Amino acid sequence: MARSRAVFPGGVSSPVRAFGGVGGDPIVMASGKGARMTDVDGNEYIDYVLSWGSLVLGHAHPDIIAAVRDAAALGTSFGTPTELEVQLGELVKARMPHLEMLRFVSSGTEAMMSAVRLARAYTGRNAIIKFDGCYHGHADSFLVRAGSGVATLGLPNSPGVPECLAALTLVAPFNDTDAVRTLVRGSSEPVAAIVVEPIVGNAGLILPKPGFLRALREIADETGALLVFDEVMTGFRVAPGGAAGLHGVIPDITALGKVIGGGLPVAAYGGKREIMARMAPDGPVYQAGTLSGNPLAMAAGLATLRSLTPELHREIEGRTARLVAGLRERAAALEVGLAAAQAGSMWGFFFAADPVYDLDDAKRSDTAMYARFFHAALARGVYLAPSAFEAAFMSSAHSNDDVDLTVELLGDAIRVARA
Ligand code: KE4
């Protein structure tokens, strides 16, 4: 880390890795296999961060390694159309039919940045609505009361984002339909898009209240705004398709990432054909990328989605439920308030007595307790997100024994952190 700090700001390639929310030095990892990661000192951890949700099949899955190795032997990038990208595009479309057309990019930020540019171009409007604590990557328009590392580090917004642009990002509390209606009515600028993580993973895990997503769909329809679901984290994670299928609410544009790359840089945005047709070269809205559709990344994504059958998804979901139930039980036995939640193979919790419905609730949770708990878990060989404002994940590589062991270890971590 001393060498890293001499080269990179904070010694990291992404701020949330820097343990700013929990204190101490980041762990430098050397390898991963299945449910486990091993650090450079040889310590092993059961991993529930899984590259921030990317590794739904766990670390170094043989099918993914073989697919990437085979693709690499044929060349790492062509900058041309390839068969692999069509195969993955068709597979994504088959699993999420509301993406009538889509385009691959290399990060969730790119996907969401492109989705908003497209929504602004399609509607001819400039304002967007986002939700307090939601994180959509680091494009300028999203760094207004964002979640994830922005909330973790307590950054108000981000310097460098012109006030005139930030002013076009209106922010409402998650789960607050009235606030959205008030913003839309009161905005001097017509709203191009309502942008939301349909299930929030960047303020901790926060579930939508019944009817909330449907209400956003209705407001979008009433006002001519587009509804944009950021499913970078929830896609192929909360349900075999994503949050849209789970909640029966279909957005106009969807962003995907993480799982569809199986650990390699893949993200995508897509939606109705008549909207996507505005994208260059068919339409005038420009977006491009040297490594978009990269064959290695496409191969990893294909191997991942092909393995991720509905049966396997249900199995991982069942294991997640087993872990959350065990954690709730241990916390209750220790009389520690725990607001735990699950969405498919995504899970999360706050040290709080009451349920958490938005970022303000999340901020009222005991984040100091979380920091103590995080380090106690780490010392016991369980790797959780180094922030109370992140979600946890499960992979097909985690066995029932891993889960039962984790419940024991985390129960003990709660005991020592409680003091
Ligand atoms: P990337 O640009 O980091 O690939 O994706 C941005 C993004 C967009 N939308 C959602 C819902 C996301 O969760 C993310 C990225 N998530 C964070 C962790 N919560 C990535 C980890 C990091 O920032 O290092």
Short mmCIF file of C-alpha atoms and ligand atoms in Angstrom, two decimals:
data_model
loop_
_atom_site.label_atom_id
_atom_site.label_comp_id
_atom_site.label_asym_id
_atom_site.label_seq_id
_atom_site.Cartn_x
_atom_site.Cartn_y
_atom_site.Cartn_z
CA MET A 1 0.00 0.00 0.00
CA ALA A 2 2.91 2.41 0.62
CA ARG A 3 4.07 1.82 -2.95
CA SER A 4 0.47 2.20 -4.20
CA ARG A 5 0.02 5.48 -2.33
CA ALA A 6 3.14 6.78 -4.06
CA VAL A 7 1.50 6.12 -7.42
CA PHE A 8 -2.29 6.36 -6.99
CA PRO A 9 -4.44 8.83 -5.02
CA GLY A 10 -5.31 6.95 -1.82
CA GLY A 11 -3.34 4.00 -3.16
CA VAL A 12 -6.43 2.69 -4.95
CA SER A 13 -7.93 2.53 -8.42
CA SER A 14 -11.40 3.27 -7.03
CA PRO A 15 -12.15 5.26 -3.83
CA VAL A 16 -14.53 2.84 -2.13
CA ARG A 17 -11.71 0.26 -1.93
CA ALA A 18 -9.72 2.53 0.37
CA PHE A 19 -11.48 1.54 3.63
CA GLY A 20 -12.40 5.23 4.16
CA GLY A 21 -15.72 4.18 5.65
CA VAL A 22 -14.29 1.65 8.11
CA GLY A 23 -10.74 2.83 8.84
CA GLY A 24 -7.53 0.88 8.51
CA ASP A 25 -5.59 -0.23 5.46
CA PRO A 26 -7.15 -2.01 2.48
CA ILE A 27 -6.29 -5.69 2.10
CA VAL A 28 -4.17 -6.39 -0.98
CA MET A 29 -5.60 -9.49 -2.65
CA ALA A 30 -3.53 -11.96 -4.64
CA SER A 31 -5.96 -14.63 -5.90
CA GLY A 32 -9.50 -15.95 -5.74
CA LYS A 33 -11.13 -19.36 -6.17
CA GLY A 34 -14.82 -20.04 -5.80
CA ALA A 35 -16.19 -18.33 -2.69
CA ARG A 36 -12.76 -17.34 -1.38
CA MET A 37 -10.04 -14.76 -1.90
CA THR A 38 -6.46 -14.97 -0.62
CA ASP A 39 -4.41 -11.89 0.25
CA VAL A 40 -0.72 -11.32 -0.42
CA ASP A 41 0.10 -12.63 3.08
CA GLY A 42 -1.72 -15.89 2.44
CA ASN A 43 -4.79 -15.08 4.58
CA GLU A 44 -8.02 -16.50 3.16
CA TYR A 45 -11.45 -14.84 3.24
CA ILE A 46 -14.95 -15.97 2.35
CA ASP A 47 -15.87 -13.16 -0.07
CA TYR A 48 -19.32 -11.51 -0.10
CA VAL A 49 -18.28 -8.45 -2.11
CA LEU A 50 -17.45 -10.57 -5.20
CA SER A 51 -16.00 -7.65 -7.16
CA TRP A 52 -18.97 -5.47 -6.11
CA GLY A 53 -21.51 -7.95 -7.40
CA SER A 54 -19.80 -8.99 -10.66
CA LEU A 55 -18.89 -12.57 -9.73
CA VAL A 56 -22.21 -14.39 -9.49
CA LEU A 57 -20.35 -17.67 -10.21
CA GLY A 58 -17.55 -16.89 -7.75
CA HIS A 59 -13.85 -16.38 -8.40
CA ALA A 60 -11.98 -18.07 -11.28
CA HIS A 61 -14.94 -20.17 -12.43
CA PRO A 62 -13.52 -22.83 -14.79
CA ASP A 63 -16.03 -22.07 -17.56
CA ILE A 64 -15.12 -18.38 -17.50
CA ILE A 65 -11.37 -19.00 -17.37
CA ALA A 66 -11.59 -21.42 -20.29
CA ALA A 67 -13.77 -19.07 -22.34
CA VAL A 68 -11.43 -16.11 -21.78
CA ARG A 69 -8.34 -18.24 -22.49
CA ASP A 70 -9.84 -19.53 -25.76
CA ALA A 71 -10.90 -16.03 -26.83
CA ALA A 72 -7.48 -14.55 -25.96
CA ALA A 73 -5.70 -17.14 -28.12
CA LEU A 74 -7.64 -15.72 -31.10
CA GLY A 75 -6.69 -12.12 -30.32
CA THR A 76 -7.67 -9.68 -27.60
CA SER A 77 -9.40 -6.95 -29.57
CA PHE A 78 -10.33 -6.17 -33.16
CA GLY A 79 -12.29 -2.94 -32.98
CA THR A 80 -14.73 -4.55 -35.40
CA PRO A 81 -18.04 -6.39 -35.09
CA THR A 82 -17.52 -9.96 -33.83
CA GLU A 83 -19.67 -13.06 -33.47
CA LEU A 84 -19.20 -13.09 -29.68
CA GLU A 85 -20.83 -9.70 -29.15
CA VAL A 86 -23.87 -10.71 -31.20
CA GLN A 87 -24.19 -13.92 -29.17
CA LEU A 88 -24.06 -12.03 -25.85
CA GLY A 89 -26.38 -9.29 -27.15
CA GLU A 90 -28.94 -11.88 -28.24
CA LEU A 91 -28.66 -13.67 -24.90
CA VAL A 92 -29.20 -10.46 -22.90
CA LYS A 93 -32.20 -9.63 -25.09
CA ALA A 94 -33.65 -13.11 -24.62
CA ARG A 95 -33.38 -12.78 -20.83
CA MET A 96 -34.63 -9.16 -20.70
CA PRO A 97 -36.96 -8.72 -23.71
CA HIS A 98 -37.67 -5.06 -22.90
CA LEU A 99 -34.16 -4.38 -24.18
CA GLU A 100 -35.32 -4.54 -27.80
CA MET A 101 -31.95 -3.05 -28.78
CA LEU A 102 -28.84 -2.52 -26.70
CA ARG A 103 -25.20 -1.47 -26.94
CA PHE A 104 -22.20 -2.78 -25.02
CA VAL A 105 -19.86 -0.38 -23.25
CA SER A 106 -17.06 -0.99 -20.75
CA SER A 107 -18.41 0.32 -17.46
CA GLY A 108 -21.66 1.05 -15.66
CA THR A 109 -20.74 4.73 -15.70
CA GLU A 110 -20.58 4.68 -19.49
CA ALA A 111 -23.89 2.83 -19.68
CA MET A 112 -25.72 5.30 -17.43
CA MET A 113 -24.04 8.35 -18.98
CA SER A 114 -25.16 7.17 -22.41
CA ALA A 115 -28.68 6.36 -21.17
CA VAL A 116 -29.14 9.90 -19.85
CA ARG A 117 -27.68 11.51 -22.99
CA LEU A 118 -30.12 9.41 -25.03
CA ALA A 119 -33.08 10.33 -22.80
CA ARG A 120 -32.20 14.04 -23.05
CA ALA A 121 -31.88 13.80 -26.83
CA TYR A 122 -35.05 11.75 -27.27
CA THR A 123 -37.22 14.09 -25.16
CA GLY A 124 -35.43 17.33 -26.02
CA ARG A 125 -35.38 18.08 -22.28
CA ASN A 126 -32.47 18.67 -19.90
CA ALA A 127 -33.45 17.98 -16.28
CA ILE A 128 -33.23 14.53 -14.69
CA ILE A 129 -34.53 13.20 -11.38
CA LYS A 130 -32.35 10.86 -9.34
CA PHE A 131 -32.72 9.57 -5.79
CA ASP A 132 -30.70 10.47 -2.72
CA GLY A 133 -28.08 7.78 -2.12
CA CYS A 134 -28.43 6.12 -5.50
CA TYR A 135 -25.17 5.79 -7.39
CA HIS A 136 -25.08 5.61 -11.16
CA GLY A 137 -21.33 5.86 -11.76
CA HIS A 138 -19.24 8.99 -11.80
CA ALA A 139 -20.55 10.91 -14.82
CA ASP A 140 -21.03 14.59 -13.96
CA SER A 141 -24.82 14.58 -13.82
CA PHE A 142 -24.90 11.77 -11.25
CA LEU A 143 -22.47 13.19 -8.70
CA VAL A 144 -25.27 14.98 -6.89
CA ARG A 145 -26.12 13.40 -3.53
CA ALA A 146 -24.83 10.07 -4.81
CA GLY A 147 -24.43 6.86 -2.88
CA SER A 148 -21.63 4.29 -2.71
CA GLY A 149 -18.21 5.87 -2.22
CA VAL A 150 -19.64 9.41 -2.40
CA ALA A 151 -21.89 8.75 0.61
CA THR A 152 -19.21 6.64 2.33
CA LEU A 153 -16.66 9.44 2.17
CA GLY A 154 -19.29 12.05 3.07
CA LEU A 155 -18.52 14.03 -0.08
CA PRO A 156 -21.27 16.66 -0.47
CA ASN A 157 -21.27 16.35 -4.25
CA SER A 158 -18.13 16.60 -6.31
CA PRO A 159 -16.04 19.63 -7.15
CA GLY A 160 -15.48 19.87 -10.87
CA VAL A 161 -19.13 19.43 -11.76
CA PRO A 162 -20.32 22.79 -13.16
CA GLU A 163 -23.12 24.23 -11.04
CA CYS A 164 -25.17 24.83 -14.18
CA LEU A 165 -25.08 21.08 -14.86
CA ALA A 166 -25.61 19.94 -11.27
CA ALA A 167 -28.66 22.21 -11.16
CA LEU A 168 -30.26 20.01 -13.82
CA THR A 169 -30.12 17.01 -11.50
CA LEU A 170 -33.13 17.07 -9.17
CA VAL A 171 -32.97 14.77 -6.15
CA ALA A 172 -35.79 13.08 -4.24
CA PRO A 173 -35.67 10.64 -1.31
CA PHE A 174 -35.98 7.01 -2.44
CA ASN A 175 -39.48 5.57 -1.86
CA ASP A 176 -41.02 9.08 -1.79
CA THR A 177 -43.49 9.34 -4.67
CA ASP A 178 -44.92 12.68 -3.49
CA ALA A 179 -41.45 14.25 -3.57
CA VAL A 180 -41.07 13.13 -7.19
CA ARG A 181 -44.41 14.65 -8.18
CA THR A 182 -43.48 17.90 -6.41
CA LEU A 183 -40.11 18.05 -8.19
CA VAL A 184 -41.65 17.43 -11.59
CA ARG A 185 -44.38 20.04 -11.05
CA GLY A 186 -42.00 22.59 -9.58
CA SER A 187 -39.15 22.20 -12.04
CA SER A 188 -38.55 25.16 -14.33
CA GLU A 189 -36.74 22.71 -16.57
CA PRO A 190 -38.86 19.92 -18.09
CA VAL A 191 -37.72 16.47 -16.90
CA ALA A 192 -36.09 14.19 -19.49
CA ALA A 193 -35.75 11.14 -17.26
CA ILE A 194 -36.50 9.65 -13.88
CA VAL A 195 -33.35 7.65 -13.11
CA VAL A 196 -33.43 5.03 -10.36
CA GLU A 197 -31.76 1.95 -8.97
CA PRO A 198 -35.01 -0.07 -8.79
CA ILE A 199 -33.55 -1.90 -5.79
CA VAL A 200 -30.93 0.33 -4.16
CA GLY A 201 -27.52 -1.25 -3.58
CA ASN A 202 -25.44 1.91 -3.08
CA ALA A 203 -26.88 3.23 0.16
CA GLY A 204 -26.74 -0.20 1.67
CA LEU A 205 -29.51 -2.49 0.35
CA ILE A 206 -32.84 -0.63 0.32
CA LEU A 207 -35.96 -2.25 -1.16
CA PRO A 208 -38.67 -0.28 -2.99
CA LYS A 209 -41.92 0.05 -1.05
CA PRO A 210 -44.88 -1.69 -2.74
CA GLY A 211 -46.13 0.49 -5.59
CA PHE A 212 -43.15 2.86 -5.64
CA LEU A 213 -41.72 1.69 -8.97
CA ARG A 214 -45.16 1.55 -10.54
CA ALA A 215 -45.77 5.14 -9.41
CA LEU A 216 -42.52 6.21 -11.13
CA ARG A 217 -43.74 4.53 -14.31
CA GLU A 218 -47.02 6.43 -14.07
CA ILE A 219 -45.34 9.79 -13.38
CA ALA A 220 -43.02 9.23 -16.34
CA ASP A 221 -45.99 8.44 -18.59
CA GLU A 222 -47.98 11.43 -17.31
CA THR A 223 -45.14 13.88 -17.85
CA GLY A 224 -43.42 12.53 -20.97
CA ALA A 225 -40.20 11.77 -19.07
CA LEU A 226 -38.44 8.48 -19.73
CA LEU A 227 -38.03 5.93 -16.94
CA VAL A 228 -34.43 4.72 -16.68
CA PHE A 229 -33.66 1.67 -14.53
CA ASP A 230 -30.06 1.40 -13.46
CA GLU A 231 -29.74 -2.39 -13.22
CA VAL A 232 -25.94 -2.41 -13.29
CA MET A 233 -26.07 -4.14 -9.88
CA THR A 234 -29.55 -5.74 -9.91
CA GLY A 235 -29.50 -7.14 -13.45
CA PHE A 236 -29.27 -10.98 -13.38
CA ARG A 237 -28.78 -10.61 -9.63
CA VAL A 238 -32.15 -9.94 -7.95
CA ALA A 239 -34.02 -12.28 -10.31
CA PRO A 240 -33.17 -14.31 -13.43
CA GLY A 241 -33.92 -11.21 -15.52
CA GLY A 242 -33.65 -8.26 -13.15
CA ALA A 243 -35.71 -5.93 -11.02
CA ALA A 244 -38.00 -4.97 -13.92
CA GLY A 245 -39.25 -8.54 -14.27
CA LEU A 246 -39.39 -9.04 -10.52
CA HIS A 247 -41.57 -5.95 -9.97
CA GLY A 248 -43.43 -6.06 -13.28
CA VAL A 249 -42.46 -2.46 -14.13
CA ILE A 250 -40.87 -1.94 -17.56
CA PRO A 251 -38.54 1.05 -17.98
CA ASP A 252 -37.83 2.84 -21.26
CA ILE A 253 -34.07 2.44 -20.93
CA THR A 254 -32.08 -0.02 -18.79
CA ALA A 255 -28.41 -0.03 -17.86
CA LEU A 256 -26.63 -3.30 -17.10
CA GLY A 257 -23.11 -4.18 -15.92
CA LYS A 258 -21.21 -6.32 -13.39
CA VAL A 259 -22.78 -9.83 -13.83
CA ILE A 260 -22.95 -9.55 -17.65
CA GLY A 261 -19.16 -9.27 -17.74
CA GLY A 262 -18.43 -12.06 -15.26
CA GLY A 263 -15.60 -9.95 -13.83
CA LEU A 264 -14.39 -8.43 -17.09
CA PRO A 265 -15.26 -4.87 -18.20
CA VAL A 266 -18.72 -5.17 -19.73
CA ALA A 267 -21.77 -2.98 -19.31
CA ALA A 268 -24.68 -2.18 -21.60
CA TYR A 269 -27.62 0.12 -22.08
CA GLY A 270 -30.73 -0.70 -24.05
CA GLY A 271 -34.46 -0.29 -24.39
CA LYS A 272 -37.22 0.34 -26.87
CA ARG A 273 -36.13 0.09 -30.47
CA GLU A 274 -37.56 3.50 -31.37
CA ILE A 275 -35.52 5.08 -28.58
CA MET A 276 -32.27 3.18 -29.21
CA ALA A 277 -32.54 3.94 -32.94
CA ARG A 278 -31.52 7.51 -32.07
CA MET A 279 -28.00 6.29 -31.29
CA ALA A 280 -25.27 6.81 -33.89
CA PRO A 281 -24.71 5.58 -36.50
CA ASP A 282 -28.45 5.05 -37.08
CA GLY A 283 -29.32 8.30 -35.31
CA PRO A 284 -27.56 11.50 -34.29
CA VAL A 285 -26.84 10.78 -30.60
CA TYR A 286 -23.16 9.98 -30.29
CA GLN A 287 -21.56 7.39 -28.02
CA ALA A 288 -18.53 5.25 -28.78
CA GLY A 289 -15.84 3.04 -27.21
CA THR A 290 -12.57 1.51 -28.36
CA LEU A 291 -13.04 -1.69 -26.38
CA SER A 292 -16.84 -1.88 -26.42
CA GLY A 293 -17.84 -5.50 -27.17
CA ASN A 294 -14.30 -6.68 -26.44
CA PRO A 295 -14.08 -10.42 -27.27
CA LEU A 296 -12.49 -11.45 -23.94
CA ALA A 297 -15.17 -9.60 -22.02
CA MET A 298 -17.92 -10.97 -24.25
CA ALA A 299 -16.59 -14.51 -23.70
CA ALA A 300 -16.66 -14.05 -19.92
CA GLY A 301 -20.18 -12.62 -20.06
CA LEU A 302 -21.43 -15.48 -22.24
CA ALA A 303 -19.91 -18.13 -19.95
CA THR A 304 -21.54 -16.41 -16.96
CA LEU A 305 -25.04 -16.00 -18.35
CA ARG A 306 -25.07 -19.45 -19.95
CA SER A 307 -24.31 -20.98 -16.54
CA LEU A 308 -26.79 -18.77 -14.71
CA THR A 309 -29.95 -20.84 -15.26
CA PRO A 310 -33.17 -20.08 -13.34
CA GLU A 311 -32.49 -23.20 -11.27
CA LEU A 312 -28.99 -22.01 -10.34
CA HIS A 313 -30.39 -18.56 -9.57
CA ARG A 314 -32.96 -20.10 -7.21
CA GLU A 315 -30.21 -22.11 -5.51
CA ILE A 316 -28.07 -19.00 -4.87
CA GLU A 317 -31.16 -17.11 -3.70
CA GLY A 318 -31.98 -19.90 -1.22
CA ARG A 319 -28.46 -19.76 0.18
CA THR A 320 -28.76 -15.99 0.55
CA ALA A 321 -31.99 -16.45 2.51
CA ARG A 322 -30.22 -18.99 4.75
CA LEU A 323 -27.47 -16.47 5.53
CA VAL A 324 -29.84 -13.56 6.20
CA ALA A 325 -32.03 -15.71 8.47
CA GLY A 326 -28.97 -16.87 10.42
CA LEU A 327 -27.67 -13.32 10.80
CA ARG A 328 -31.06 -12.05 12.02
CA GLU A 329 -31.15 -14.88 14.56
CA ARG A 330 -27.66 -14.15 15.90
CA ALA A 331 -28.35 -10.40 16.19
CA ALA A 332 -31.64 -11.02 18.01
CA ALA A 333 -29.96 -13.41 20.43
CA LEU A 334 -27.39 -10.69 21.17
CA GLU A 335 -30.14 -8.03 21.39
CA VAL A 336 -28.51 -5.99 18.64
CA GLY A 337 -30.88 -4.13 16.30
CA LEU A 338 -30.37 -5.40 12.76
CA ALA A 339 -32.40 -4.27 9.73
CA ALA A 340 -31.52 -6.97 7.21
CA ALA A 341 -32.87 -7.36 3.68
CA GLN A 342 -32.49 -9.63 0.68
CA ALA A 343 -33.20 -9.29 -3.03
CA GLY A 344 -32.37 -12.49 -4.90
CA SER A 345 -28.67 -13.13 -4.39
CA MET A 346 -28.05 -9.61 -3.09
CA TRP A 347 -28.30 -8.99 0.65
CA GLY A 348 -27.56 -6.27 3.15
CA PHE A 349 -28.15 -5.00 6.64
CA PHE A 350 -27.94 -1.94 8.84
CA PHE A 351 -27.31 -1.84 12.56
CA ALA A 352 -30.65 -0.17 13.17
CA ALA A 353 -33.74 -0.97 15.20
CA ASP A 354 -36.17 0.17 12.49
CA PRO A 355 -36.48 -0.69 8.80
CA VAL A 356 -34.49 1.49 6.33
CA TYR A 357 -36.48 3.06 3.48
CA ASP A 358 -34.12 5.80 2.24
CA LEU A 359 -30.64 7.29 2.66
CA ASP A 360 -31.63 9.40 5.66
CA ASP A 361 -32.74 6.22 7.47
CA ALA A 362 -29.47 4.55 6.42
CA LYS A 363 -27.43 7.44 7.77
CA ARG A 364 -29.20 7.11 11.12
CA SER A 365 -27.94 3.52 11.42
CA ASP A 366 -24.94 2.78 13.63
CA THR A 367 -22.10 3.12 11.10
CA ALA A 368 -19.49 3.10 13.89
CA MET A 369 -20.81 -0.31 14.91
CA TYR A 370 -20.58 -1.36 11.26
CA ALA A 371 -16.91 -0.35 11.13
CA ARG A 372 -16.12 -2.39 14.28
CA PHE A 373 -18.16 -5.30 12.94
CA PHE A 374 -16.43 -5.12 9.54
CA HIS A 375 -12.99 -5.47 11.11
CA ALA A 376 -14.13 -8.23 13.47
CA ALA A 377 -15.52 -10.12 10.47
CA LEU A 378 -12.31 -9.53 8.52
CA ALA A 379 -10.24 -10.86 11.41
CA ARG A 380 -12.43 -13.97 11.30
CA GLY A 381 -11.91 -14.44 7.57
CA VAL A 382 -15.14 -12.95 6.19
CA TYR A 383 -14.79 -10.18 3.59
CA LEU A 384 -17.70 -7.69 3.52
CA ALA A 385 -17.94 -4.28 1.83
CA PRO A 386 -15.72 -1.72 3.60
CA SER A 387 -18.72 0.61 3.91
CA ALA A 388 -22.15 0.57 5.54
CA PHE A 389 -23.48 2.10 2.30
CA GLU A 390 -22.90 -0.90 0.07
CA ALA A 391 -24.64 -4.22 -0.55
CA ALA A 392 -23.37 -7.77 -0.09
CA PHE A 393 -23.68 -10.60 -2.59
CA MET A 394 -23.72 -14.41 -2.87
CA SER A 395 -22.32 -16.66 -5.57
CA SER A 396 -23.02 -20.19 -6.82
CA ALA A 397 -19.62 -21.13 -5.34
CA HIS A 398 -20.74 -20.47 -1.73
CA SER A 399 -21.86 -23.80 -0.18
CA ASN A 400 -24.34 -24.31 2.65
CA ASP A 401 -21.34 -25.10 4.85
CA ASP A 402 -19.74 -21.77 3.86
CA VAL A 403 -22.98 -20.00 4.76
CA ASP A 404 -23.38 -21.78 8.11
CA LEU A 405 -19.73 -21.06 8.97
CA THR A 406 -20.26 -17.42 7.97
CA VAL A 407 -23.28 -17.12 10.28
CA GLU A 408 -21.18 -18.40 13.18
CA LEU A 409 -18.28 -16.06 12.40
CA LEU A 410 -20.49 -12.99 11.85
CA GLY A 411 -22.47 -13.79 14.99
CA ASP A 412 -19.22 -13.68 16.93
CA ALA A 413 -18.21 -10.48 15.12
CA ILE A 414 -21.49 -8.86 16.24
CA ARG A 415 -20.79 -9.99 19.80
CA VAL A 416 -17.34 -8.34 19.94
CA ALA A 417 -18.44 -5.25 17.97
CA ARG A 418 -21.42 -4.69 20.26
CA ALA A 419 -19.23 -3.96 23.28
P1 KE4 B 1 -18.89 1.28 -12.88
O1 KE4 B 1 -18.62 2.54 -13.70
O2 KE4 B 1 -18.18 1.31 -11.55
O3 KE4 B 1 -18.63 0.01 -13.67
O4 KE4 B 1 -20.47 1.24 -12.57
C1 KE4 B 1 -21.07 2.33 -11.94
C2 KE4 B 1 -22.36 1.88 -11.28
C3 KE4 B 1 -23.56 2.23 -11.86
N1 KE4 B 1 -24.73 1.84 -11.32
C4 KE4 B 1 -24.77 1.10 -10.18
C5 KE4 B 1 -26.10 0.70 -9.61
C6 KE4 B 1 -23.57 0.71 -9.54
O5 KE4 B 1 -23.63 -0.03 -8.41
C7 KE4 B 1 -22.33 1.10 -10.09
C8 KE4 B 1 -21.01 0.76 -9.45
N2 KE4 B 1 -21.08 0.21 -8.13
C9 KE4 B 1 -19.94 0.47 -7.29
C10 KE4 B 1 -20.15 -0.19 -5.93
N3 KE4 B 1 -21.40 0.05 -5.36
C11 KE4 B 1 -18.67 -0.03 -7.93
C12 KE4 B 1 -17.50 -0.11 -6.99
C13 KE4 B 1 -16.59 1.07 -7.14
O6 KE4 B 1 -17.07 2.21 -7.32
O7 KE4 B 1 -15.36 0.83 -7.05
#
